[in-house]
Each structure stands twice: as C-alpha cells, then as structure tokens.
Amino acid sequence: MSSWTQISRPSRSRLANAGQARHKFIKMNIGYDFVKSITKIIMSKLFAILASAVLFTSVHAQDTSCTAAATEKKLAGAAKNSFLKKCEKDATAKCEAAAAERKLAGAAKNSNIKKCVKDAVGEAH
C-alpha cells in the first residue's frame, strides 16, 4: 500500500488539542455572547420599566386620598361621613397588613400605621 491511501488514527494529544480548540471556539462564539448580552439588556430594561410602573402606581394611589375621593364624588353630610369612615377602616386594615409584612412591632408599628392611615385618608377628616 502506498502512504497516501493509509488513514491513521489521530493521537491522543491531537484529540485533546482538538477538544480544547472546540471549547475555545464555543467560548468565543459570537452568536452565544450576542444572545446572552441582548438577553441581559432586555431583562434590565424590563426590570426598569416594571419598577417605574410600580413607582408611578404608588404615586397615583397616594394622590387619591379618601377626602379627595369624597370630594370628587361630591358627597356631603352623612354620606360623606359614612364613606370616610369606611375608607379609614379599609386604610387601617391595609396599613396594618403592610406593617406586618415589614415585620414592625411596638411604637414603630403604631407610628407607621398612624402615618399610613393619615396619608390614605387625607387631611380634612
């Protein structure tokens, strides 16, 4: 047989080098890095959008106090008092739940609930 027809098996060192080269290629593969970086950018922008939405929602919720809602509904007399009493009761429940979630206790809990209810109800109560 002539030498050009003989096919030899690659040595172990050549196989190891080929594996290392393949690993380097995979690490340097631009397609993988591109997808990874785009995913990271998209996720960070999505997080920023969601965080700003939560912030704007909470700011909007603070603007609509109980007294403002009663004024907006043009309530007066007993209807206004009943509405404000119910609204204050609901606000107290929400504020107590928020204080429990934040694991507040004692004077800090009471102070937080009092401020939260005052902000939710509004000033003219």
PDB file of C-alpha atoms in Angstrom:
ATOM      1  CA  MET A   1       0.000   0.000   0.000  1.00  0.00           C
ATOM      2  CA  SER A   2       1.064   3.494  -0.660  1.00  0.00           C
ATOM      3  CA  SER A   3       1.227   6.121   2.063  1.00  0.00           C
ATOM      4  CA  TRP A   4      -1.497   8.308   0.633  1.00  0.00           C
ATOM      5  CA  THR A   5      -4.118   5.578   0.986  1.00  0.00           C
ATOM      6  CA  GLN A   6      -3.363   4.853   4.605  1.00  0.00           C
ATOM      7  CA  ILE A   7      -5.629   6.516   7.104  1.00  0.00           C
ATOM      8  CA  SER A   8      -4.224   6.681  10.593  1.00  0.00           C
ATOM      9  CA  ARG A   9      -5.998   7.298  13.812  1.00  0.00           C
ATOM     10  CA  PRO A  10      -5.170  10.688  15.417  1.00  0.00           C
ATOM     11  CA  SER A  11      -3.050  10.534  18.527  1.00  0.00           C
ATOM     12  CA  ARG A  12      -4.467  11.308  21.956  1.00  0.00           C
ATOM     13  CA  SER A  13      -2.663  14.630  22.136  1.00  0.00           C
ATOM     14  CA  ARG A  14      -4.189  15.708  18.825  1.00  0.00           C
ATOM     15  CA  LEU A  15      -7.639  14.714  20.060  1.00  0.00           C
ATOM     16  CA  ALA A  16      -7.085  16.672  23.279  1.00  0.00           C
ATOM     17  CA  ASN A  17      -5.920  19.706  21.341  1.00  0.00           C
ATOM     18  CA  ALA A  18      -8.968  19.461  19.111  1.00  0.00           C
ATOM     19  CA  GLY A  19     -11.209  19.364  22.169  1.00  0.00           C
ATOM     20  CA  GLN A  20      -9.505  22.432  23.620  1.00  0.00           C
ATOM     21  CA  ALA A  21      -9.835  24.268  20.331  1.00  0.00           C
ATOM     22  CA  ARG A  22     -13.527  23.381  20.177  1.00  0.00           C
ATOM     23  CA  HIS A  23     -14.003  24.617  23.767  1.00  0.00           C
ATOM     24  CA  LYS A  24     -12.248  27.918  22.953  1.00  0.00           C
ATOM     25  CA  PHE A  25     -14.401  28.305  19.862  1.00  0.00           C
ATOM     26  CA  ILE A  26     -17.576  27.742  21.848  1.00  0.00           C
ATOM     27  CA  LYS A  27     -16.462  30.265  24.495  1.00  0.00           C
ATOM     28  CA  MET A  28     -15.618  32.815  21.831  1.00  0.00           C
ATOM     29  CA  ASN A  29     -18.660  32.091  19.706  1.00  0.00           C
ATOM     30  CA  ILE A  30     -20.089  35.489  18.888  1.00  0.00           C
ATOM     31  CA  GLY A  31     -23.622  34.185  18.445  1.00  0.00           C
ATOM     32  CA  TYR A  32     -23.813  32.870  22.009  1.00  0.00           C
ATOM     33  CA  ASP A  33     -22.333  36.030  23.526  1.00  0.00           C
ATOM     34  CA  PHE A  34     -24.609  38.183  21.404  1.00  0.00           C
ATOM     35  CA  VAL A  35     -27.733  36.373  22.589  1.00  0.00           C
ATOM     36  CA  LYS A  36     -26.519  36.449  26.187  1.00  0.00           C
ATOM     37  CA  SER A  37     -25.784  40.182  26.084  1.00  0.00           C
ATOM     38  CA  ILE A  38     -29.066  41.029  24.350  1.00  0.00           C
ATOM     39  CA  THR A  39     -30.958  38.970  26.926  1.00  0.00           C
ATOM     40  CA  LYS A  40     -29.178  40.806  29.730  1.00  0.00           C
ATOM     41  CA  ILE A  41     -30.036  44.199  28.190  1.00  0.00           C
ATOM     42  CA  ILE A  42     -33.676  43.253  27.633  1.00  0.00           C
ATOM     43  CA  MET A  43     -34.051  41.929  31.180  1.00  0.00           C
ATOM     44  CA  SER A  44     -32.510  45.058  32.718  1.00  0.00           C
ATOM     45  CA  LYS A  45     -34.781  47.334  30.663  1.00  0.00           C
ATOM     46  CA  LEU A  46     -37.806  45.218  31.534  1.00  0.00           C
ATOM     47  CA  PHE A  47     -36.919  45.470  35.220  1.00  0.00           C
ATOM     48  CA  ALA A  48     -36.559  49.256  34.918  1.00  0.00           C
ATOM     49  CA  ILE A  49     -39.947  49.538  33.206  1.00  0.00           C
ATOM     50  CA  LEU A  50     -41.659  47.392  35.841  1.00  0.00           C
ATOM     51  CA  ALA A  51     -40.014  49.307  38.696  1.00  0.00           C
ATOM     52  CA  SER A  52     -41.101  52.644  37.252  1.00  0.00           C
ATOM     53  CA  ALA A  53     -44.639  51.317  36.739  1.00  0.00           C
ATOM     54  CA  VAL A  54     -44.818  50.307  40.396  1.00  0.00           C
ATOM     55  CA  LEU A  55     -43.461  53.702  41.436  1.00  0.00           C
ATOM     56  CA  PHE A  56     -45.948  55.639  39.307  1.00  0.00           C
ATOM     57  CA  THR A  57     -48.813  53.446  40.534  1.00  0.00           C
ATOM     58  CA  SER A  58     -47.933  54.110  44.161  1.00  0.00           C
ATOM     59  CA  VAL A  59     -47.608  57.843  43.498  1.00  0.00           C
ATOM     60  CA  HIS A  60     -51.005  57.854  41.795  1.00  0.00           C
ATOM     61  CA  ALA A  61     -52.535  55.883  44.656  1.00  0.00           C
ATOM     62  CA  GLN A  62     -51.240  58.450  47.149  1.00  0.00           C
ATOM     63  CA  ASP A  63     -52.895  61.274  45.222  1.00  0.00           C
ATOM     64  CA  THR A  64     -56.347  59.738  45.580  1.00  0.00           C
ATOM     65  CA  SER A  65     -56.990  60.017  49.316  1.00  0.00           C
ATOM     66  CA  CYS A  66     -60.335  59.320  50.893  1.00  0.00           C
ATOM     67  CA  THR A  67     -61.190  63.002  51.253  1.00  0.00           C
ATOM     68  CA  ALA A  68     -60.229  63.657  47.645  1.00  0.00           C
ATOM     69  CA  ALA A  69     -62.391  60.752  46.524  1.00  0.00           C
ATOM     70  CA  ALA A  70     -65.311  62.030  48.612  1.00  0.00           C
ATOM     71  CA  THR A  71     -64.916  65.499  47.116  1.00  0.00           C
ATOM     72  CA  GLU A  72     -64.654  64.023  43.626  1.00  0.00           C
ATOM     73  CA  LYS A  73     -67.881  62.071  44.207  1.00  0.00           C
ATOM     74  CA  LYS A  74     -69.475  65.254  45.570  1.00  0.00           C
ATOM     75  CA  LEU A  75     -70.526  63.596  48.823  1.00  0.00           C
ATOM     76  CA  ALA A  76     -71.848  65.654  51.723  1.00  0.00           C
ATOM     77  CA  GLY A  77     -73.303  65.138  55.195  1.00  0.00           C
ATOM     78  CA  ALA A  78     -73.985  61.620  56.396  1.00  0.00           C
ATOM     79  CA  ALA A  79     -72.992  60.043  53.079  1.00  0.00           C
ATOM     80  CA  LYS A  80     -69.574  61.713  53.246  1.00  0.00           C
ATOM     81  CA  ASN A  81     -69.072  60.694  56.890  1.00  0.00           C
ATOM     82  CA  SER A  82     -70.042  57.095  56.144  1.00  0.00           C
ATOM     83  CA  PHE A  83     -67.744  56.989  53.124  1.00  0.00           C
ATOM     84  CA  LEU A  84     -64.815  58.445  55.103  1.00  0.00           C
ATOM     85  CA  LYS A  85     -65.395  56.030  57.997  1.00  0.00           C
ATOM     86  CA  LYS A  86     -65.413  53.013  55.661  1.00  0.00           C
ATOM     87  CA  CYS A  87     -62.392  54.324  53.774  1.00  0.00           C
ATOM     88  CA  GLU A  88     -60.493  54.870  57.037  1.00  0.00           C
ATOM     89  CA  LYS A  89     -61.346  51.332  58.174  1.00  0.00           C
ATOM     90  CA  ASP A  90     -60.094  49.891  54.863  1.00  0.00           C
ATOM     91  CA  ALA A  91     -56.946  52.022  55.039  1.00  0.00           C
ATOM     92  CA  THR A  92     -56.256  50.861  58.593  1.00  0.00           C
ATOM     93  CA  ALA A  93     -56.526  47.223  57.517  1.00  0.00           C
ATOM     94  CA  LYS A  94     -54.165  47.801  54.581  1.00  0.00           C
ATOM     95  CA  CYS A  95     -51.673  49.705  56.718  1.00  0.00           C
ATOM     96  CA  GLU A  96     -51.695  47.026  59.417  1.00  0.00           C
ATOM     97  CA  ALA A  97     -51.058  44.365  56.781  1.00  0.00           C
ATOM     98  CA  ALA A  98     -48.188  46.431  55.368  1.00  0.00           C
ATOM     99  CA  ALA A  99     -46.691  46.875  58.854  1.00  0.00           C
ATOM    100  CA  ALA A 100     -46.954  43.137  59.494  1.00  0.00           C
ATOM    101  CA  GLU A 101     -45.300  42.436  56.146  1.00  0.00           C
ATOM    102  CA  ARG A 102     -42.454  44.763  57.099  1.00  0.00           C
ATOM    103  CA  LYS A 103     -42.269  42.976  60.478  1.00  0.00           C
ATOM    104  CA  LEU A 104     -42.698  46.148  62.512  1.00  0.00           C
ATOM    105  CA  ALA A 105     -43.551  45.969  66.210  1.00  0.00           C
ATOM    106  CA  GLY A 106     -44.307  48.266  69.105  1.00  0.00           C
ATOM    107  CA  ALA A 107     -44.016  52.019  68.704  1.00  0.00           C
ATOM    108  CA  ALA A 108     -42.584  51.741  65.203  1.00  0.00           C
ATOM    109  CA  LYS A 109     -45.626  49.725  64.089  1.00  0.00           C
ATOM    110  CA  ASN A 110     -48.091  52.152  65.675  1.00  0.00           C
ATOM    111  CA  SER A 111     -46.336  55.194  64.251  1.00  0.00           C
ATOM    112  CA  ASN A 112     -46.180  53.644  60.800  1.00  0.00           C
ATOM    113  CA  ILE A 113     -49.860  52.685  60.842  1.00  0.00           C
ATOM    114  CA  LYS A 114     -50.888  56.143  62.079  1.00  0.00           C
ATOM    115  CA  LYS A 115     -48.915  57.903  59.313  1.00  0.00           C
ATOM    116  CA  CYS A 116     -50.113  55.446  56.659  1.00  0.00           C
ATOM    117  CA  VAL A 117     -53.768  55.916  57.622  1.00  0.00           C
ATOM    118  CA  LYS A 118     -53.354  59.705  57.762  1.00  0.00           C
ATOM    119  CA  ASP A 119     -51.843  59.705  54.259  1.00  0.00           C
ATOM    120  CA  ALA A 120     -54.566  57.403  52.919  1.00  0.00           C
ATOM    121  CA  VAL A 121     -57.480  59.295  54.459  1.00  0.00           C
ATOM    122  CA  GLY A 122     -56.242  62.785  53.724  1.00  0.00           C
ATOM    123  CA  GLU A 123     -56.088  65.954  55.773  1.00  0.00           C
ATOM    124  CA  ALA A 124     -59.686  67.150  56.129  1.00  0.00           C
ATOM    125  CA  HIS A 125     -61.011  64.392  58.376  1.00  0.00           C
TER     126      HIS A 125
END
